Amino acid sequence: FLKFARGDLHFSSENFTGEMLSQVPSLHRSNLPTPATSLLGREKELATICEYLLKTDIRLVTLIGPPGIGKTRLSIESAHETVSNFNDGIFFVPLAPLDDPSLVSAAILQTLGYVETKNLSALEQIVDGIGTKQMLLVLDNFEHLMDGAAPLVSRLLSACSKLKIMVTSRESLRISGEWLYSVPTLLIPKDDAIIELETASNFPALKLFTERARAVRSDFSLRADNIQAVASICAQ
C-alpha cells in the first residue's frame, strides 16, 4: 500500500493486464503549478536550462538573479518541458514561507507525500523514499535558507544517485557539482533609442508590458504616441 501511495506503480506491474496498462496515460507524478500567464521572450533561456536538466552529468542547476527577474517562472516552465524525462516525477517545493533552514527537509518530505515517522529523521526518510528514483526536485526561493540548507542539498545528491535538483536563488549554493545559470533581463531598447512600431516585436519586454496592460485594459495597444513611454517604463 505504501509503495502504491508513493507512486511506485511498477512494483506490482505483473498484476496488471496489458489492457489495464494501456488505459494509464502516464506514470509521471508532478505537483508543478500551472502558470496563469504566458511566457514571453524566454525561448533561449528555456532551451539552455532544459539542456542542463537533461544532461546525465549535471545534477544540480541553480537559477540566480535579482528579485522579480523571472527565476521561478523559468524553473516551472523548464520543469514542465522535461517532465517526461523524470520517470518518478518532478516536485516543486516553495521555500519562501520558511524562516528556519531546519524546516526545509520537512517541507520536502511533505511535498513528496511521505509520512513522517519518529524512528528516522526527515532527511533519512527522504533519502530512503527517493533511493534510486529518477526524480527532479525544484527548490524555489532558496537564498534566505542558504547557510543551513545548502548541506542538505549536497547530502541528497550524494545519497540519491538519480536525483536532480533545480534551485532558484539570488546567489549560488557553492557546493560541488553546481551549474549556475544567471537569468538575464528581457531584451529592452537601448537608452534614448527611437523605437518604431514595426520593430517593437523585437523586444520581449515591450511585448510583455503590452500583454499585461491589455489584461487590465482591453483597448490598450502600442502606438506611436506611447511606445517611447512604455520603453522607458520597461528600462526602469
PDB file of C-alpha atoms in Angstrom, residues 61-197:
ATOM      1  CA  VAL A  61      21.147  23.570 -11.588  1.00  0.00           C
ATOM      2  CA  THR A  62      20.820  26.912  -9.812  1.00  0.00           C
ATOM      3  CA  LEU A  63      18.986  29.797 -11.461  1.00  0.00           C
ATOM      4  CA  ILE A  64      20.322  33.004  -9.948  1.00  0.00           C
ATOM      5  CA  GLY A  65      19.294  36.625 -10.325  1.00  0.00           C
ATOM      6  CA  PRO A  66      17.692  39.573  -8.524  1.00  0.00           C
ATOM      7  CA  PRO A  67      14.101  39.501  -7.241  1.00  0.00           C
ATOM      8  CA  GLY A  68      11.414  39.651  -9.905  1.00  0.00           C
ATOM      9  CA  ILE A  69      13.589  38.738 -12.876  1.00  0.00           C
ATOM     10  CA  GLY A  70      11.648  35.534 -13.536  1.00  0.00           C
ATOM     11  CA  LYS A  71      13.617  32.722 -11.900  1.00  0.00           C
ATOM     12  CA  THR A  72      10.578  30.908 -10.539  1.00  0.00           C
ATOM     13  CA  ARG A  73       8.655  31.211 -13.811  1.00  0.00           C
ATOM     14  CA  LEU A  74      11.591  29.793 -15.765  1.00  0.00           C
ATOM     15  CA  SER A  75      12.091  26.934 -13.338  1.00  0.00           C
ATOM     16  CA  ILE A  76       8.431  25.914 -13.579  1.00  0.00           C
ATOM     17  CA  GLU A  77       8.375  26.154 -17.370  1.00  0.00           C
ATOM     18  CA  SER A  78      11.589  24.157 -17.808  1.00  0.00           C
ATOM     19  CA  ALA A  79      10.294  21.531 -15.375  1.00  0.00           C
ATOM     20  CA  HIS A  80       7.087  21.204 -17.392  1.00  0.00           C
ATOM     21  CA  GLU A  81       9.151  20.843 -20.576  1.00  0.00           C
ATOM     22  CA  THR A  82      11.231  17.984 -19.158  1.00  0.00           C
ATOM     23  CA  VAL A  83       8.635  16.144 -17.055  1.00  0.00           C
ATOM     24  CA  SER A  84       8.581  13.121 -19.368  1.00  0.00           C
ATOM     25  CA  ASN A  85      12.293  12.565 -18.698  1.00  0.00           C
ATOM     26  CA  PHE A  86      11.822  12.004 -14.970  1.00  0.00           C
ATOM     27  CA  ASN A  87      10.017   8.697 -14.606  1.00  0.00           C
ATOM     28  CA  ASP A  88       9.433   9.107 -10.889  1.00  0.00           C
ATOM     29  CA  GLY A  89       8.184  12.679 -11.002  1.00  0.00           C
ATOM     30  CA  ILE A  90       9.020  16.349 -10.592  1.00  0.00           C
ATOM     31  CA  PHE A  91       8.184  18.075  -7.328  1.00  0.00           C
ATOM     32  CA  PHE A  92       8.036  21.819  -6.678  1.00  0.00           C
ATOM     33  CA  VAL A  93       8.926  22.887  -3.130  1.00  0.00           C
ATOM     34  CA  PRO A  94       8.181  26.591  -2.328  1.00  0.00           C
ATOM     35  CA  LEU A  95      10.595  27.751   0.373  1.00  0.00           C
ATOM     36  CA  ALA A  96       9.645  31.439   0.634  1.00  0.00           C
ATOM     37  CA  PRO A  97       7.298  30.877   3.625  1.00  0.00           C
ATOM     38  CA  LEU A  98      10.029  29.170   5.673  1.00  0.00           C
ATOM     39  CA  ASP A  99      12.176  31.131   8.104  1.00  0.00           C
ATOM     40  CA  ASP A 100      14.263  28.277   9.513  1.00  0.00           C
ATOM     41  CA  PRO A 101      16.672  26.118   7.447  1.00  0.00           C
ATOM     42  CA  SER A 102      15.851  23.115   9.619  1.00  0.00           C
ATOM     43  CA  LEU A 103      12.316  23.122   8.158  1.00  0.00           C
ATOM     44  CA  VAL A 104      13.474  22.506   4.584  1.00  0.00           C
ATOM     45  CA  SER A 105      13.749  18.736   4.946  1.00  0.00           C
ATOM     46  CA  ALA A 106      10.253  18.583   6.463  1.00  0.00           C
ATOM     47  CA  ALA A 107       8.900  20.697   3.577  1.00  0.00           C
ATOM     48  CA  ILE A 108      10.449  18.319   1.040  1.00  0.00           C
ATOM     49  CA  LEU A 109       9.122  15.304   2.926  1.00  0.00           C
ATOM     50  CA  GLN A 110       5.601  16.746   2.931  1.00  0.00           C
ATOM     51  CA  THR A 111       5.770  17.663  -0.765  1.00  0.00           C
ATOM     52  CA  LEU A 112       6.824  14.134  -1.682  1.00  0.00           C
ATOM     53  CA  GLY A 113       3.884  12.801   0.303  1.00  0.00           C
ATOM     54  CA  TYR A 114       5.940  10.686   2.675  1.00  0.00           C
ATOM     55  CA  VAL A 115       4.521  10.087   6.129  1.00  0.00           C
ATOM     56  CA  GLU A 116       6.791  11.258   8.946  1.00  0.00           C
ATOM     57  CA  THR A 117       7.921   8.670  11.476  1.00  0.00           C
ATOM     58  CA  LYS A 118       9.686   9.101  14.789  1.00  0.00           C
ATOM     59  CA  ASN A 119      12.215   6.378  14.072  1.00  0.00           C
ATOM     60  CA  LEU A 120      14.019   8.301  11.324  1.00  0.00           C
ATOM     61  CA  SER A 121      14.911  11.938  10.750  1.00  0.00           C
ATOM     62  CA  ALA A 122      13.182  13.793   7.911  1.00  0.00           C
ATOM     63  CA  LEU A 123      16.401  13.655   5.865  1.00  0.00           C
ATOM     64  CA  GLU A 124      16.750   9.905   6.352  1.00  0.00           C
ATOM     65  CA  GLN A 125      13.144   9.389   5.307  1.00  0.00           C
ATOM     66  CA  ILE A 126      13.670  11.463   2.159  1.00  0.00           C
ATOM     67  CA  VAL A 127      16.793   9.511   1.255  1.00  0.00           C
ATOM     68  CA  ASP A 128      15.045   6.191   1.862  1.00  0.00           C
ATOM     69  CA  GLY A 129      11.985   7.308  -0.082  1.00  0.00           C
ATOM     70  CA  ILE A 130      13.862   8.613  -3.115  1.00  0.00           C
ATOM     71  CA  GLY A 131      16.555   5.934  -3.216  1.00  0.00           C
ATOM     72  CA  THR A 132      17.434   5.346  -6.865  1.00  0.00           C
ATOM     73  CA  LYS A 133      14.333   7.016  -8.294  1.00  0.00           C
ATOM     74  CA  GLN A 134      14.727   9.231 -11.341  1.00  0.00           C
ATOM     75  CA  MET A 135      13.307  12.408  -9.882  1.00  0.00           C
ATOM     76  CA  LEU A 136      13.659  16.201 -10.054  1.00  0.00           C
ATOM     77  CA  LEU A 137      13.189  18.475  -7.059  1.00  0.00           C
ATOM     78  CA  VAL A 138      12.603  22.193  -7.690  1.00  0.00           C
ATOM     79  CA  LEU A 139      13.558  24.201  -4.596  1.00  0.00           C
ATOM     80  CA  ASP A 140      12.178  27.709  -5.075  1.00  0.00           C
ATOM     81  CA  ASN A 141      13.435  30.838  -3.238  1.00  0.00           C
ATOM     82  CA  PHE A 142      16.413  29.261  -1.517  1.00  0.00           C
ATOM     83  CA  GLU A 143      18.563  32.302  -0.690  1.00  0.00           C
ATOM     84  CA  HIS A 144      17.339  33.086   2.830  1.00  0.00           C
ATOM     85  CA  LEU A 145      17.956  29.492   3.943  1.00  0.00           C
ATOM     86  CA  MET A 146      21.356  29.165   2.306  1.00  0.00           C
ATOM     87  CA  ASP A 147      23.676  28.625   5.263  1.00  0.00           C
ATOM     88  CA  GLY A 148      21.701  25.870   6.926  1.00  0.00           C
ATOM     89  CA  ALA A 149      20.085  24.172   3.933  1.00  0.00           C
ATOM     90  CA  ALA A 150      22.873  24.004   1.324  1.00  0.00           C
ATOM     91  CA  PRO A 151      24.447  20.960   3.058  1.00  0.00           C
ATOM     92  CA  LEU A 152      21.051  19.227   2.817  1.00  0.00           C
ATOM     93  CA  VAL A 153      21.103  19.590  -0.971  1.00  0.00           C
ATOM     94  CA  SER A 154      24.629  18.176  -1.097  1.00  0.00           C
ATOM     95  CA  ARG A 155      23.616  15.237   1.089  1.00  0.00           C
ATOM     96  CA  LEU A 156      20.583  14.395  -1.047  1.00  0.00           C
ATOM     97  CA  LEU A 157      22.601  14.436  -4.267  1.00  0.00           C
ATOM     98  CA  SER A 158      25.266  12.262  -2.702  1.00  0.00           C
ATOM     99  CA  ALA A 159      22.809   9.704  -1.311  1.00  0.00           C
ATOM    100  CA  CYS A 160      20.323   9.543  -4.228  1.00  0.00           C
ATOM    101  CA  SER A 161      22.191   8.658  -7.395  1.00  0.00           C
ATOM    102  CA  LYS A 162      19.460   9.513  -9.916  1.00  0.00           C
ATOM    103  CA  LEU A 163      18.049  12.589  -8.200  1.00  0.00           C
ATOM    104  CA  LYS A 164      18.413  16.011  -9.818  1.00  0.00           C
ATOM    105  CA  ILE A 165      17.743  19.322  -8.110  1.00  0.00           C
ATOM    106  CA  MET A 166      16.924  22.713  -9.605  1.00  0.00           C
ATOM    107  CA  VAL A 167      17.176  25.705  -7.280  1.00  0.00           C
ATOM    108  CA  THR A 168      16.097  29.320  -7.684  1.00  0.00           C
ATOM    109  CA  SER A 169      18.108  31.730  -5.582  1.00  0.00           C
ATOM    110  CA  ARG A 170      19.645  35.185  -5.505  1.00  0.00           C
ATOM    111  CA  GLU A 171      23.061  33.575  -5.041  1.00  0.00           C
ATOM    112  CA  SER A 172      24.956  30.358  -5.611  1.00  0.00           C
ATOM    113  CA  LEU A 173      24.790  27.426  -3.192  1.00  0.00           C
ATOM    114  CA  ARG A 174      28.570  26.984  -3.600  1.00  0.00           C
ATOM    115  CA  ILE A 175      28.532  23.220  -3.415  1.00  0.00           C
ATOM    116  CA  SER A 176      30.246  20.625  -5.586  1.00  0.00           C
ATOM    117  CA  GLY A 177      28.644  19.867  -8.947  1.00  0.00           C
ATOM    118  CA  GLU A 178      26.533  23.031  -9.096  1.00  0.00           C
ATOM    119  CA  TRP A 179      25.812  24.502 -12.534  1.00  0.00           C
ATOM    120  CA  LEU A 180      24.856  28.168 -12.402  1.00  0.00           C
ATOM    121  CA  TYR A 181      22.533  29.923 -14.813  1.00  0.00           C
ATOM    122  CA  SER A 182      22.304  33.676 -14.419  1.00  0.00           C
ATOM    123  CA  VAL A 183      18.824  34.698 -15.582  1.00  0.00           C
ATOM    124  CA  PRO A 184      19.120  37.772 -17.825  1.00  0.00           C
ATOM    125  CA  THR A 185      16.660  40.617 -18.117  1.00  0.00           C
ATOM    126  CA  LEU A 186      14.278  40.627 -21.041  1.00  0.00           C
ATOM    127  CA  LEU A 187      15.631  42.435 -24.088  1.00  0.00           C
ATOM    128  CA  ILE A 188      14.744  46.137 -23.965  1.00  0.00           C
ATOM    129  CA  PRO A 189      15.568  49.040 -26.295  1.00  0.00           C
ATOM    130  CA  LYS A 190      18.760  50.947 -25.617  1.00  0.00           C
ATOM    131  CA  ASP A 191      18.521  54.227 -23.783  1.00  0.00           C
ATOM    132  CA  ASP A 192      17.328  57.092 -25.958  1.00  0.00           C
ATOM    133  CA  ALA A 193      16.804  54.777 -28.916  1.00  0.00           C
ATOM    134  CA  ILE A 194      13.978  55.677 -31.271  1.00  0.00           C
ATOM    135  CA  ILE A 195      11.637  52.695 -31.458  1.00  0.00           C
ATOM    136  CA  GLU A 196       9.428  52.141 -34.438  1.00  0.00           C
ATOM    137  CA  LEU A 197       6.151  50.237 -34.138  1.00  0.00           C
TER     138      LEU A 197
END
